[in-house]
């Protein structure tokens, strides 16, 4: 906004209206030629005074300014009324009708002024037609200008709405990014931290049973208790983070199939690894296979102590996957907190590959987890 526009907007509306009334009165006084009758003065006074109400009743103000145009060539009052009306309405027919009324009243000024003042003056049809066209064109000027101002205000309002919508969109995008980061953090906390802590709890439980020294048993019991409490707190944290998390997210850190042997070696479970995957599968697919094996082995430790597991990597012409099967447990399981977030996360990872994940008991009392996904180029 320019400095001039800023200064103009600081002028109070009543001051602008008062200035228009003064200009209209001066215009009427100059054009009241000859011997003006009291009726003419009354019409002029009414047409000027009603400009104070032009913002609230623009159509009524225009109609009340018409009588003064029958006796004089005034311009300020009717033009101001037409401009105000044009800034307040979209009715083009109404504006065209008002312009015609103003042109008609202005054209009739010459014969009617002679009638009211007593000065007879022959009418000239050609001059009347020219005067009508000129007055009509003059009336359309404030109408067009008023419509332009109205359009400008609407565009400015729409720009403000667009900017508000953009700010809202930016806020939603920021919330989406934050939700995805939270979901990523929740999944990685479950996959990595829960894997390690549950291993500590299982090993501490085994040490507590096997240790003969009372101090060693107490230390193992303390470690197991702290591990269980940590898993419980972790489960609550994962629940809170997943509550506002998105579904699709990039996964970090990024283990690959090269880390699978190390994962199995550190699992503490008797595990065999067989088969293989097709060459050139994507890094995302490798991470999904790794996390599936990791979660399955974690569940074996938690729910099937003493069981052995078989990890079979496979592929055919159209699909690839991994199947993890464990035997029945040989001893009672250690009670560890669980909210099944691991299987939920694995199903989401499988969906990212347009695949499926199934997890179900086996007839022999064990458990089987299988990831199946279509083969796609890396």
Coordinates of C-alpha atoms in Angstrom, one line a residue:
X1 CA 0.0 0.0 0.0
X2 CA 1.4 3.4 -1.0
X3 CA 1.8 6.3 1.5
X4 CA -1.1 8.2 -0.2
X5 CA -3.5 5.3 0.2
X6 CA -2.5 4.9 3.8
X7 CA -3.1 8.5 4.6
X8 CA -6.5 8.4 2.7
X9 CA -7.6 5.4 4.8
X10 CA -6.8 7.3 8.0
X11 CA -9.4 9.9 7.1
X12 CA -12.7 9.3 9.0
X13 CA -15.7 8.3 6.9
X14 CA -17.8 11.1 8.3
X15 CA -15.2 13.7 7.2
X16 CA -15.3 12.3 3.7
X17 CA -19.1 12.5 3.7
X18 CA -19.1 16.0 5.1
X19 CA -16.7 17.1 2.3
X20 CA -19.0 15.6 -0.3
X21 CA -22.0 17.4 1.2
X22 CA -20.1 20.7 1.0
X23 CA -19.1 20.1 -2.6
X24 CA -22.6 19.0 -3.5
X25 CA -24.1 22.2 -1.9
X26 CA -21.5 24.4 -3.7
X27 CA -22.3 22.6 -7.0
X28 CA -26.0 23.2 -6.5
X29 CA -25.6 26.8 -5.5
X30 CA -23.5 27.5 -8.6
X31 CA -26.1 25.8 -10.9
X32 CA -29.2 27.3 -9.4
X33 CA -29.3 30.0 -12.2
X34 CA -32.2 32.5 -12.5
X35 CA -34.8 32.9 -9.9
X36 CA -34.8 29.7 -7.9
X37 CA -38.1 28.8 -6.2
X38 CA -38.3 27.5 -2.6
X39 CA -39.2 24.1 -4.1
X40 CA -35.9 24.0 -6.0
X41 CA -34.0 25.0 -2.9
X42 CA -35.7 22.2 -1.0
X43 CA -34.8 19.6 -3.6
X44 CA -31.2 20.8 -3.7
X45 CA -31.0 20.8 0.1
X46 CA -32.5 17.3 0.3
X47 CA -30.2 15.9 -2.4
X48 CA -27.1 17.3 -0.6
X49 CA -28.0 16.4 2.9
X50 CA -28.9 12.7 2.2
X51 CA -25.2 12.1 1.2
X52 CA -24.6 11.6 4.9
X53 CA -26.5 8.4 4.6
X54 CA -25.0 7.1 1.3
X55 CA -23.0 4.3 3.0
X56 CA -26.1 2.8 4.7
X57 CA -28.8 3.4 2.1
X58 CA -27.1 4.0 -1.2
X59 CA -30.1 3.3 -3.4
X60 CA -32.4 5.6 -1.4
X61 CA -29.8 8.3 -1.4
X62 CA -29.5 8.1 -5.2
X63 CA -33.3 8.3 -5.7
X64 CA -33.5 11.3 -3.3
X65 CA -30.8 13.1 -5.3
X66 CA -32.7 12.8 -8.6
X67 CA -35.2 15.7 -8.0
X68 CA -32.4 18.3 -7.9
X69 CA -31.1 17.1 -11.3
X70 CA -34.5 18.2 -12.8
X71 CA -33.7 21.8 -12.3
X72 CA -29.9 22.2 -12.5
X73 CA -26.8 20.6 -14.1
X74 CA -25.4 19.2 -10.8
X75 CA -22.9 16.4 -10.9
X76 CA -21.5 15.9 -7.4
X77 CA -24.6 14.5 -5.6
X78 CA -25.9 12.0 -8.2
X79 CA -22.4 10.9 -9.2
X80 CA -21.4 10.3 -5.5
X81 CA -24.6 8.4 -5.0
X82 CA -24.1 6.3 -8.1
X83 CA -20.5 5.5 -7.1
X84 CA -21.5 4.4 -3.6
X85 CA -24.3 2.2 -5.0
X86 CA -21.9 0.6 -7.5
X87 CA -19.5 -0.3 -4.7
X88 CA -22.3 -2.0 -2.7
X89 CA -24.2 -4.1 -5.3
X90 CA -23.5 -6.6 -8.0
X91 CA -26.9 -6.1 -9.7
X92 CA -25.9 -4.8 -13.1
X93 CA -29.6 -4.3 -14.2
X94 CA -30.2 -2.1 -11.2
X95 CA -27.1 0.0 -11.9
X96 CA -28.1 0.3 -15.6
X97 CA -31.6 1.4 -14.6
X98 CA -30.2 4.0 -12.2
X99 CA -28.0 5.4 -15.0
X100 CA -31.0 5.6 -17.3
X101 CA -33.0 7.4 -14.5
X102 CA -30.1 9.9 -14.0
X103 CA -29.8 10.5 -17.7
X104 CA -33.5 11.0 -18.1
X105 CA -33.7 13.4 -15.2
X106 CA -30.7 15.4 -16.4
X107 CA -32.2 15.6 -19.9
X108 CA -35.6 16.8 -18.6
X109 CA -33.8 19.6 -16.7
X110 CA -34.1 22.1 -19.5
X111 CA -37.8 22.1 -20.2
X112 CA -38.8 21.6 -16.6
X113 CA -36.5 24.5 -15.4
X114 CA -38.3 26.7 -17.8
X115 CA -41.6 25.6 -16.6
X116 CA -40.8 26.1 -12.9
X117 CA -39.0 29.4 -13.5
X118 CA -41.6 30.8 -15.9
X119 CA -39.0 31.2 -18.7
X120 CA -40.6 29.5 -21.8
X121 CA -37.9 28.0 -24.0
X122 CA -38.6 25.8 -27.0
X123 CA -37.3 22.2 -26.8
X124 CA -34.9 21.0 -29.3
X125 CA -35.2 17.2 -29.9
X126 CA -31.8 16.9 -31.4
X127 CA -30.1 18.7 -28.5
X128 CA -32.2 16.6 -26.0
X129 CA -31.0 13.4 -27.6
X130 CA -27.4 14.5 -27.5
X131 CA -27.8 15.7 -24.0
X132 CA -29.3 12.3 -23.0
X133 CA -26.5 10.3 -24.5
X134 CA -23.9 12.6 -22.9
X135 CA -25.6 12.4 -19.5
X136 CA -26.0 8.6 -19.8
X137 CA -22.3 8.2 -20.6
X138 CA -21.4 10.5 -17.7
X139 CA -23.5 8.4 -15.3
X140 CA -21.7 5.2 -16.3
X141 CA -18.3 6.6 -15.2
X142 CA -18.9 6.5 -11.5
X143 CA -20.7 3.1 -11.9
X144 CA -17.7 1.6 -13.7
X145 CA -15.3 3.1 -11.2
X146 CA -17.4 1.8 -8.3
X147 CA -17.5 -1.7 -9.8
X148 CA -13.8 -1.6 -10.2
X149 CA -13.3 -0.6 -6.5
X150 CA -15.7 -3.4 -5.5
X151 CA -13.7 -6.0 -7.6
X152 CA -10.4 -4.7 -6.1
X153 CA -11.8 -5.2 -2.6
X154 CA -13.0 -8.7 -3.4
X155 CA -9.6 -9.7 -5.0
X156 CA -7.8 -8.3 -1.9
X157 CA -10.2 -10.4 0.3
X158 CA -9.6 -13.5 -1.7
X159 CA -5.9 -13.0 -1.6
X160 CA -6.1 -12.8 2.2
X161 CA -8.2 -16.0 2.2
X162 CA -5.6 -17.7 -0.1
X163 CA -2.8 -16.7 2.2
X164 CA -4.7 -18.0 5.2
X165 CA -5.3 -21.3 3.4
X166 CA -1.6 -21.5 2.5
X167 CA -0.6 -21.0 6.1
X168 CA -3.1 -23.6 7.2
X169 CA -1.6 -26.0 4.5
X170 CA 1.9 -25.3 5.7
X171 CA 0.8 -26.1 9.3
X172 CA -0.8 -29.3 8.2
X173 CA 2.3 -30.3 6.2
X174 CA 4.5 -29.6 9.2
X175 CA 2.2 -31.7 11.4
X176 CA 2.3 -34.5 8.8
X177 CA 6.1 -34.4 8.8
X178 CA 6.2 -34.4 12.6
X179 CA 3.8 -37.3 12.7
X180 CA 5.9 -39.3 10.2
X181 CA 9.0 -38.6 12.3
X182 CA 7.2 -39.8 15.4
X183 CA 6.1 -42.9 13.7
X184 CA 9.6 -43.6 12.4
X185 CA 11.0 -43.0 15.9
X186 CA 8.4 -45.3 17.5
X187 CA 9.1 -48.1 15.0
X188 CA 12.8 -47.9 15.4
X189 CA 12.5 -47.8 19.2
X190 CA 10.5 -50.9 19.1
X191 CA 12.6 -52.7 16.5
X192 CA 16.1 -51.8 17.9
X193 CA 15.7 -51.0 21.6
X194 CA 13.1 -53.5 22.4
X195 CA 15.1 -56.2 20.6
X196 CA 18.2 -55.5 22.8
X197 CA 16.3 -55.0 26.1
X198 CA 14.3 -58.2 25.7
X199 CA 17.5 -60.1 25.0
X200 CA 18.9 -58.7 28.2
X201 CA 15.8 -59.7 30.1
X202 CA 15.8 -63.3 28.7
X203 CA 19.5 -63.7 29.5
X204 CA 19.1 -62.3 33.0
X205 CA 16.2 -64.7 33.6
X206 CA 18.3 -67.7 32.4
X207 CA 21.2 -66.5 34.7
X208 CA 18.8 -66.2 37.6
X209 CA 17.7 -69.8 37.2
X210 CA 21.2 -71.2 36.6
X211 CA 23.3 -69.2 39.1
X212 CA 24.2 -70.9 42.4
X213 CA 25.6 -67.9 44.1
X214 CA 22.8 -65.9 45.9
X215 CA 24.5 -62.6 45.1
X216 CA 24.6 -63.5 41.4
X217 CA 20.9 -64.6 41.5
X218 CA 20.0 -61.2 43.1
X219 CA 21.9 -59.3 40.5
X220 CA 20.3 -61.3 37.7
X221 CA 16.9 -60.7 39.3
X222 CA 17.6 -57.0 39.5
X223 CA 18.7 -56.9 35.9
X224 CA 15.6 -58.8 34.8
X225 CA 13.3 -56.5 36.8
X226 CA 14.9 -53.4 35.3
X227 CA 14.7 -54.8 31.8
X228 CA 11.0 -55.6 32.2
X229 CA 10.3 -52.1 33.6
X230 CA 12.2 -50.6 30.7
X231 CA 10.2 -52.7 28.2
X232 CA 7.0 -51.5 29.9
X233 CA 8.0 -47.9 29.7
X234 CA 9.1 -48.4 26.1
X235 CA 5.8 -49.8 25.2
X236 CA 4.0 -46.7 26.6
X237 CA 6.3 -44.4 24.8
X238 CA 5.8 -46.3 21.5
X239 CA 2.0 -46.1 22.0
X240 CA 2.1 -42.4 22.5
X241 CA 4.4 -41.8 19.5
X242 CA 2.4 -44.1 17.2
X243 CA -0.9 -42.3 18.2
X244 CA 0.1 -39.3 16.1
X245 CA 2.4 -41.0 13.6
X246 CA 1.8 -41.5 9.8
X247 CA 1.7 -44.7 8.0
X248 CA 4.4 -44.3 5.3
X249 CA 7.8 -43.4 6.5
X250 CA 11.4 -43.9 5.6
X251 CA 13.1 -46.3 8.0
X252 CA 16.4 -45.6 9.7
X253 CA 18.9 -47.0 10.6
X254 CA 19.2 -49.1 7.4
X255 CA 20.2 -52.7 8.0
X256 CA 20.5 -54.9 4.9
X257 CA 20.7 -58.6 4.2
X258 CA 24.5 -58.4 4.9
X259 CA 23.6 -57.8 8.6
X260 CA 21.3 -60.9 8.8
X261 CA 23.9 -63.4 9.8
X262 CA 25.1 -61.1 12.7
X263 CA 21.5 -60.7 13.8
X264 CA 21.0 -64.5 14.0
X265 CA 24.3 -65.0 15.7
X266 CA 23.4 -62.5 18.5
X267 CA 19.9 -63.7 18.9
X268 CA 20.7 -66.3 21.5
X269 CA 18.4 -68.8 19.7
X270 CA 19.4 -71.9 17.9
X271 CA 18.6 -70.7 14.4
X272 CA 19.3 -72.1 10.9
X273 CA 19.4 -69.8 7.8
X274 CA 18.5 -71.3 4.5
X275 CA 17.6 -70.2 1.0
X276 CA 18.2 -66.8 -0.6
X277 CA 16.6 -63.8 -2.1
X278 CA 16.7 -62.6 -5.7
X279 CA 19.7 -60.3 -6.6
X280 CA 19.1 -56.6 -6.9
X281 CA 16.1 -56.2 -4.5
X282 CA 15.6 -52.7 -3.2
X283 CA 17.2 -51.5 0.0
X284 CA 13.7 -51.0 1.5
X285 CA 12.9 -54.6 0.8
X286 CA 16.1 -55.7 2.4
X287 CA 15.3 -53.7 5.5
X288 CA 11.8 -55.2 5.6
X289 CA 13.2 -58.7 5.5
X290 CA 15.7 -57.9 8.2
X291 CA 13.1 -56.3 10.5
X292 CA 10.8 -59.3 10.0
X293 CA 13.4 -61.7 11.0
X294 CA 14.4 -59.5 13.9
X295 CA 10.9 -59.2 15.2
X296 CA 10.2 -62.9 14.8
X297 CA 13.3 -63.9 16.7
X298 CA 12.4 -61.4 19.4
X299 CA 9.0 -63.0 19.8
X300 CA 10.6 -66.5 20.0
X301 CA 12.8 -65.4 22.9
X302 CA 9.9 -63.7 24.7
X303 CA 7.2 -66.3 24.1
X304 CA 8.9 -69.6 23.3
X305 CA 12.0 -70.1 25.6
X306 CA 14.1 -73.0 24.5
X307 CA 12.6 -73.2 21.0
X308 CA 14.7 -73.4 17.9
X309 CA 14.0 -71.4 14.8
X310 CA 14.3 -71.8 11.0
X311 CA 14.7 -68.7 8.8
X312 CA 14.1 -69.5 5.1
X313 CA 14.6 -67.0 2.4
X314 CA 12.8 -67.8 -0.8
X315 CA 11.8 -66.4 -4.2
X316 CA 10.1 -67.5 -7.4
X317 CA 9.3 -65.8 -10.7
X318 CA 7.0 -63.2 -9.3
X319 CA 7.4 -63.1 -5.5
X320 CA 10.1 -63.2 -2.8
X321 CA 9.9 -63.4 1.0
X322 CA 11.1 -64.9 4.2
X323 CA 9.5 -67.6 6.4
X324 CA 10.4 -67.8 10.1
X325 CA 9.2 -71.0 11.9
X326 CA 10.0 -71.9 15.5
X327 CA 9.3 -75.1 17.5
X328 CA 7.3 -75.3 20.6
X329 CA 8.8 -73.9 23.8
X330 CA 10.7 -76.2 26.1
X331 CA 10.3 -74.2 29.3
X332 CA 7.9 -71.6 30.8
X333 CA 8.2 -68.1 29.2
X334 CA 9.2 -65.0 31.0
X335 CA 6.4 -62.5 31.4
X336 CA 7.3 -59.5 29.4
X337 CA 5.2 -56.5 28.4
X338 CA 3.8 -56.5 24.9
X339 CA 1.4 -54.4 22.9
X340 CA 1.8 -56.2 19.5
X341 CA 3.3 -53.1 18.0
X342 CA 5.9 -55.2 16.4
X343 CA 3.5 -57.2 14.2
X344 CA 1.6 -54.0 13.4
X345 CA 4.8 -52.4 12.2
X346 CA 5.8 -55.4 10.1
X347 CA 2.4 -55.4 8.4
X348 CA 2.8 -51.7 7.6
X349 CA 6.3 -52.5 6.2
X350 CA 4.9 -55.3 4.1
X351 CA 2.2 -53.0 2.7
X352 CA 4.8 -50.5 1.6
X353 CA 6.1 -53.3 -0.6
X354 CA 2.6 -54.1 -1.8
X355 CA 3.0 -57.4 0.1
X356 CA 1.5 -59.3 3.0
X357 CA 2.5 -60.5 6.4
X358 CA 1.0 -63.6 8.0
X359 CA 1.6 -64.8 11.6
X360 CA -0.1 -67.9 12.9
X361 CA 0.5 -70.9 15.2
X362 CA 1.7 -74.2 13.7
X363 CA 0.0 -77.6 14.4
X364 CA 3.2 -78.7 16.3
X365 CA 2.8 -75.9 18.9
X366 CA 5.2 -73.5 17.4
X367 CA 4.7 -70.3 15.4
X368 CA 5.1 -69.3 11.8
X369 CA 5.7 -65.8 10.4
X370 CA 5.9 -65.2 6.7
X371 CA 6.5 -62.1 4.6
X372 CA 5.5 -62.3 0.9
X373 CA 6.0 -59.4 -1.6
X374 CA 6.1 -59.0 -5.4
X375 CA 9.4 -58.9 -7.1
X376 CA 10.3 -55.5 -8.5
X377 CA 13.5 -54.0 -9.9
X378 CA 15.7 -52.2 -7.4

